[in-house]
XYZ file of C-alpha atoms in Angstrom:
390
model
C -5.780 17.919 7.669
C -8.924 16.602 5.926
C -6.975 16.303 2.674
C -3.992 14.611 4.337
C -6.168 12.016 6.117
C -8.119 11.410 2.904
C -4.939 10.857 0.866
C -3.405 8.610 3.521
C -6.502 6.399 3.923
C -7.155 6.265 0.179
C -3.608 5.162 -0.586
C -3.686 2.568 2.205
C -6.987 1.092 0.976
C -5.661 0.990 -2.590
C -2.444 -0.849 -1.674
C -4.233 -3.304 0.649
C -6.838 -4.051 -2.049
C -4.034 -4.648 -4.558
C -2.355 -7.146 -2.241
C -5.655 -8.899 -1.463
C -6.453 -9.237 -5.185
C -4.239 -12.343 -5.109
C -6.734 -13.833 -2.637
C -6.978 -13.714 1.146
C -6.191 -17.430 1.519
C -2.639 -17.143 0.200
C 0.743 -18.009 1.710
C 3.962 -17.119 -0.082
C 7.573 -18.282 0.068
C 10.106 -15.850 -1.349
C 13.869 -15.473 -1.287
C 15.481 -13.378 1.465
C 18.992 -12.191 2.200
C 20.446 -14.246 5.103
C 21.289 -12.400 8.351
C 18.522 -9.848 7.757
C 14.908 -9.592 8.874
C 12.398 -10.207 6.084
C 10.847 -6.724 6.080
C 14.046 -4.872 7.015
C 15.637 -2.097 4.971
C 18.809 -4.210 4.778
C 16.971 -7.035 2.995
C 15.157 -4.600 0.699
C 18.376 -2.788 -0.259
C 20.147 -6.097 -0.925
C 17.368 -7.258 -3.244
C 17.029 -3.967 -5.100
C 20.804 -3.741 -5.285
C 20.942 -6.848 -7.471
C 21.840 -9.546 -4.938
C 20.793 -12.944 -6.304
C 19.595 -15.639 -3.889
C 19.785 -18.899 -5.855
C 18.802 -21.437 -3.196
C 15.049 -21.674 -3.823
C 14.344 -24.673 -6.082
C 11.202 -26.098 -7.663
C 11.695 -29.606 -6.287
C 11.714 -28.398 -2.673
C 8.623 -26.279 -3.350
C 6.932 -29.446 -4.620
C 7.748 -31.104 -1.280
C 6.282 -28.160 0.636
C 3.131 -28.360 -1.511
C 2.486 -31.876 -0.142
C 1.430 -30.443 3.234
C -2.182 -31.393 3.899
C -3.427 -27.811 4.415
C -1.996 -26.509 1.120
C -3.933 -26.664 -2.134
C -3.059 -25.321 -5.572
C 0.241 -23.491 -5.980
C 2.682 -22.041 -8.466
C 6.301 -20.949 -8.448
C 8.030 -18.473 -10.674
C 10.790 -16.105 -11.655
C 10.773 -12.796 -13.511
C 13.062 -11.745 -16.360
C 13.290 -9.081 -19.045
C 13.889 -10.001 -22.686
C 13.700 -8.424 -26.123
C 10.411 -9.519 -27.687
C 9.549 -8.996 -31.320
C 7.061 -9.785 -34.057
C 7.485 -8.487 -37.576
C 8.947 -4.985 -37.156
C 7.698 -4.461 -33.589
C 10.377 -4.765 -30.853
C 9.810 -4.339 -27.126
C 11.771 -4.880 -23.921
C 9.231 -7.087 -22.147
C 8.784 -8.689 -18.745
C 8.851 -12.485 -19.093
C 7.196 -14.297 -16.195
C 8.248 -17.916 -15.921
C 5.592 -19.742 -13.894
C 4.369 -23.268 -13.287
C 1.082 -24.439 -14.789
C -0.821 -24.057 -11.492
C -0.912 -20.265 -11.740
C -4.428 -20.065 -13.183
C -5.837 -22.082 -10.283
C -3.772 -20.500 -7.483
C -3.919 -16.861 -8.597
C -7.406 -15.532 -7.895
C -6.945 -12.522 -10.178
C -5.918 -14.299 -13.397
C -8.569 -15.040 -16.056
C -8.269 -16.086 -19.701
C -9.698 -13.906 -22.445
C -9.045 -16.514 -25.147
C -7.139 -19.730 -25.728
C -5.703 -21.783 -22.872
C -2.894 -21.690 -20.346
C 0.067 -24.000 -20.852
C 0.090 -27.443 -19.238
C 2.422 -29.031 -16.673
C 3.938 -31.278 -19.357
C 4.790 -28.195 -21.423
C 7.172 -27.210 -18.660
C 8.659 -30.697 -18.318
C 9.229 -30.859 -22.096
C 10.635 -27.288 -22.194
C 8.002 -26.276 -24.741
C 8.295 -22.794 -26.264
C 4.733 -21.669 -25.579
C 3.457 -18.354 -24.235
C 0.394 -16.672 -22.747
C 0.123 -12.922 -23.326
C -1.039 -10.135 -21.052
C -3.796 -7.987 -22.589
C -1.553 -4.991 -23.383
C 1.146 -7.210 -24.904
C -1.504 -8.716 -27.160
C -2.553 -5.242 -28.340
C 1.055 -4.238 -29.012
C 1.986 -7.260 -31.129
C -1.418 -8.449 -32.414
C -3.651 -5.353 -32.684
C -7.093 -6.167 -34.028
C -6.330 -9.849 -34.640
C -6.473 -13.180 -32.838
C -3.097 -13.941 -31.243
C -3.839 -17.566 -30.302
C -1.989 -20.006 -32.542
C 0.412 -17.363 -33.858
C 4.092 -16.939 -32.955
C 6.148 -14.314 -31.171
C 9.914 -14.172 -30.697
C 11.401 -13.996 -27.186
C 15.157 -13.652 -27.005
C 15.359 -14.474 -30.706
C 13.416 -17.776 -30.416
C 9.871 -18.462 -31.594
C 7.151 -19.106 -29.028
C 3.639 -20.237 -29.905
C 0.854 -18.195 -28.295
C -1.616 -20.509 -26.541
C -3.721 -17.899 -24.729
C -4.396 -14.285 -23.816
C -5.296 -13.072 -20.312
C -8.119 -10.670 -19.529
C -7.177 -7.119 -18.606
C -6.216 -7.059 -14.945
C -4.471 -3.775 -14.281
C -1.670 -3.207 -11.816
C -1.288 -5.186 -8.619
C 1.096 -3.866 -5.965
C 2.694 -1.659 -8.618
C 3.191 -4.489 -11.133
C 1.139 -4.654 -14.348
C 0.174 -8.192 -15.312
C -1.183 -6.820 -18.594
C 2.351 -6.003 -19.775
C 3.800 -9.477 -19.179
C 4.356 -12.626 -21.231
C 3.949 -15.885 -19.295
C 5.975 -18.957 -20.280
C 6.753 -22.255 -18.480
C 9.256 -21.574 -15.703
C 11.430 -24.521 -16.768
C 11.679 -23.083 -20.279
C 12.706 -19.686 -18.930
C 15.231 -21.256 -16.565
C 17.023 -23.505 -19.033
C 16.502 -22.033 -22.501
C 16.778 -18.323 -21.687
C 18.390 -17.624 -18.311
C 20.552 -20.736 -17.776
C 19.610 -21.108 -14.092
C 17.906 -23.682 -11.868
C 16.333 -21.517 -9.147
C 13.113 -19.528 -8.716
C 12.268 -16.361 -6.781
C 8.975 -17.211 -5.108
C 6.124 -19.690 -4.710
C 2.469 -18.966 -3.880
C 0.121 -21.481 -2.221
C -3.604 -21.527 -1.531
C -4.481 -22.488 2.040
C -7.406 -24.858 2.588
C -8.150 -23.996 6.223
C -7.174 -20.463 7.294
C -7.686 -21.395 10.958
C -4.554 -23.536 10.658
C -2.493 -21.030 8.654
C 0.034 -20.277 11.426
C 0.671 -23.987 12.013
C 0.996 -24.558 8.264
C 3.470 -21.699 7.874
C 5.629 -23.140 10.654
C 5.555 -26.557 8.965
C 6.673 -24.859 5.734
C 9.606 -23.243 7.551
C 10.624 -26.584 9.076
C 10.737 -28.224 5.629
C 12.657 -25.333 4.054
C 15.208 -25.173 6.888
C 15.759 -28.889 6.604
C 16.268 -28.595 2.819
C 18.678 -25.676 3.227
C 20.428 -27.160 6.282
C 19.689 -24.131 8.466
C 19.964 -24.623 12.235
C 19.460 -22.239 15.147
C 21.121 -22.159 18.564
C 18.357 -20.180 20.281
C 14.605 -19.752 19.902
C 14.696 -15.971 19.505
C 16.821 -16.123 16.334
C 14.699 -19.006 15.082
C 11.499 -17.027 15.598
C 12.934 -14.063 13.680
C 14.345 -16.325 10.954
C 17.491 -14.208 10.750
C 19.651 -16.918 9.122
C 16.930 -18.029 6.673
C 17.507 -17.439 2.968
C 13.743 -17.521 2.460
C 10.682 -15.926 4.047
C 7.167 -17.296 4.573
C 4.349 -14.759 4.698
C 0.568 -14.848 4.498
C -1.615 -12.206 2.848
C -3.110 -11.526 6.287
C 0.369 -10.724 7.638
C 1.100 -8.529 4.616
C -2.146 -6.618 5.219
C -1.384 -6.184 8.918
C 2.110 -4.920 8.096
C 0.777 -2.451 5.506
C -1.834 -1.110 7.915
C 0.866 -0.534 10.546
C 3.090 1.237 8.031
C 0.293 3.473 6.754
C -0.888 4.089 10.313
C 2.584 5.395 11.171
C 2.636 7.505 7.996
C -0.782 8.984 8.855
C 0.419 9.934 12.342
C 3.490 11.601 10.832
C 1.350 13.505 8.317
C -1.032 14.640 11.062
C 1.938 15.902 13.089
C 3.180 17.850 10.068
C -0.316 19.253 9.480
C -0.470 20.242 13.145
C 2.360 22.696 12.527
C 0.060 24.667 10.228
C -2.637 24.507 12.910
C -0.233 25.969 15.457
C 0.606 28.789 13.024
C -3.128 29.345 12.515
C -3.584 29.296 16.277
C -1.043 32.080 16.707
C -3.038 34.058 14.143
C -6.247 33.454 16.123
C -4.514 34.608 19.309
C -3.424 37.852 17.636
C -6.954 38.448 16.339
C -8.365 37.931 19.824
C -5.783 40.286 21.327
C -6.911 42.959 18.871
C -10.553 42.177 19.730
C -9.867 42.566 23.453
C -8.054 45.853 22.889
C -10.793 47.298 20.675
C -13.609 46.139 22.977
C -12.089 47.214 26.284
C -14.886 49.682 26.995
C -17.496 47.017 26.177
C -15.799 44.743 28.731
C -15.833 47.527 31.320
C -19.506 48.266 30.632
C -20.501 44.608 30.999
C -18.563 44.283 34.232
C -20.126 47.451 35.622
C -23.602 45.974 35.191
C -22.675 42.705 36.904
C -20.773 40.475 34.439
C -18.342 38.182 36.263
C -14.768 37.367 35.219
C -15.860 33.884 34.166
C -18.565 35.371 31.907
C -16.031 37.537 30.070
C -13.582 34.626 29.886
C -16.104 32.280 28.273
C -17.383 34.987 25.926
C -13.970 35.413 24.311
C -13.152 31.680 24.408
C -16.418 30.912 22.574
C -15.632 33.611 20.021
C -12.174 32.078 19.477
C -13.653 28.571 19.106
C -16.276 29.917 16.683
C -13.574 31.467 14.483
C -11.571 28.226 14.362
C -14.706 26.144 13.717
C -15.626 28.465 10.854
C -12.144 27.978 9.439
C -12.505 24.221 10.012
C -15.789 24.077 8.054
C -14.197 25.975 5.173
C -11.191 23.603 5.363
C -13.514 20.557 5.267
C -15.224 21.859 2.134
C -11.862 22.568 0.462
C -10.473 19.190 1.583
C -13.462 17.268 0.188
C -13.265 19.209 -3.087
C -9.544 18.547 -3.522
C -9.999 14.849 -2.608
C -12.620 14.470 -5.338
C -10.421 16.368 -7.812
C -7.335 14.208 -7.074
C -9.441 11.032 -7.321
C -10.699 12.135 -10.744
C -7.229 13.085 -12.018
C -5.710 9.755 -10.922
C -8.633 7.803 -12.438
C -7.814 9.340 -15.847
C -4.470 7.498 -15.635
C -6.238 4.172 -15.100
C -5.780 3.836 -11.321
C -8.825 2.950 -9.244
C -7.897 4.948 -6.140
C -10.611 6.662 -4.131
C -9.544 9.408 -1.748
C -12.683 9.435 0.359
C -13.279 11.787 3.282
C -14.555 9.719 6.221
C -16.582 10.765 9.237
C -13.504 10.048 11.353
C -11.484 12.568 9.320
C -14.164 15.232 9.777
C -14.355 14.589 13.542
C -10.565 14.816 13.869
C -10.481 18.067 11.897
C -13.341 19.613 13.881
C -11.801 18.405 17.160
C -8.424 19.912 16.306
C -10.092 23.197 15.325
C -11.908 23.398 18.685
C -8.744 22.557 20.633
C -6.758 25.201 18.734
C -9.491 27.769 19.427
C -9.593 26.843 23.117
C -5.819 26.873 23.655
C -4.928 29.973 21.666
C -8.032 31.892 22.680
C -7.596 31.274 26.406
C -4.830 33.790 27.154
C -6.480 36.765 25.409
C -9.802 35.781 27.057
C -8.127 35.568 30.471
C -6.529 38.972 29.960
C -9.942 40.429 29.090
C -11.605 38.838 32.120
C -9.043 40.319 34.543
C -9.680 43.915 33.527
C -11.415 45.917 36.238
C -14.486 48.004 35.266
C -12.733 51.276 36.161
C -9.582 50.385 34.195
C -11.605 49.249 31.171
C -13.874 52.311 31.099
C -10.910 54.734 31.385
C -9.386 53.415 28.094
C -10.343 55.049 24.822
């Protein structure tokens, strides 16, 4: 149980930290399948199944960005293209974004060079900024800024290289090439839509009001109307979703909380099996110590004294097992943390005081419940009956 709670909490903290690396003052608009809830399995399966929602446009995002409580922002779309330089060829993620990414994304920093400008997008310039791993693949040991790389068979001038960032929410920014979103749309993909837009919020106290204002603008742009307030609140007919990082964190904590409860229930099965083992041990103890019970009763021991003697022994056995389990759980948590760190993931599976208390509490309850019946049987023996048994 210690190990399960440690793994569950460690994974939750890792995922939440990844999401918050974008910044805690972030609101996002992303595409959504109409007639589904944003976080539903139906929407997720539609998106992963290849459904394309093409209604989110840059010009309407620019109108949303005019809201007084929104600051810097960027919109974007993701693609995969064959990238090559000299004899090196790679299937690479191409991230088309607007020039505001460096200001709006709290995790992005330049290692060298500069990010592309807003006019580069308007003029459909073929310029690129490389993730740190992409730079090492195509320009090992040399300065990439000012040199060229081919994306989809066309030359792009490298203007900058980003600092190593690692993975965020399962996506590695180090293995991406960033180009102006307009260039990606028109010169590579032949589309006019984007997949998402991210905004910085100036005053987080007004974030709920701001998000509602964003929905009003988007529904007006997409001509979406609702007949009742319940459907409007759920946004069922929307082909977009508005979410804050705070909401994403709250949702993740609920999900991982549910997962932890499920894991604890599964671990409890092993505790029940262990409890049955404890009960059998105590039955054997009662049988082998029948004469001792009779002797104690003959010199004045009450039923309650015998009952508590065997209950305490049962609790002691389970607590001893619990202590050993805590030591093993802590050791395995440290081992798993070390193994995962060798793969470059900063995940810490830490055993908390809460986990120890839960484990110790469960051990005591198991000892009490499964030790009670054998203890009760021992306490009900009469001195004469107990002393007659060999």
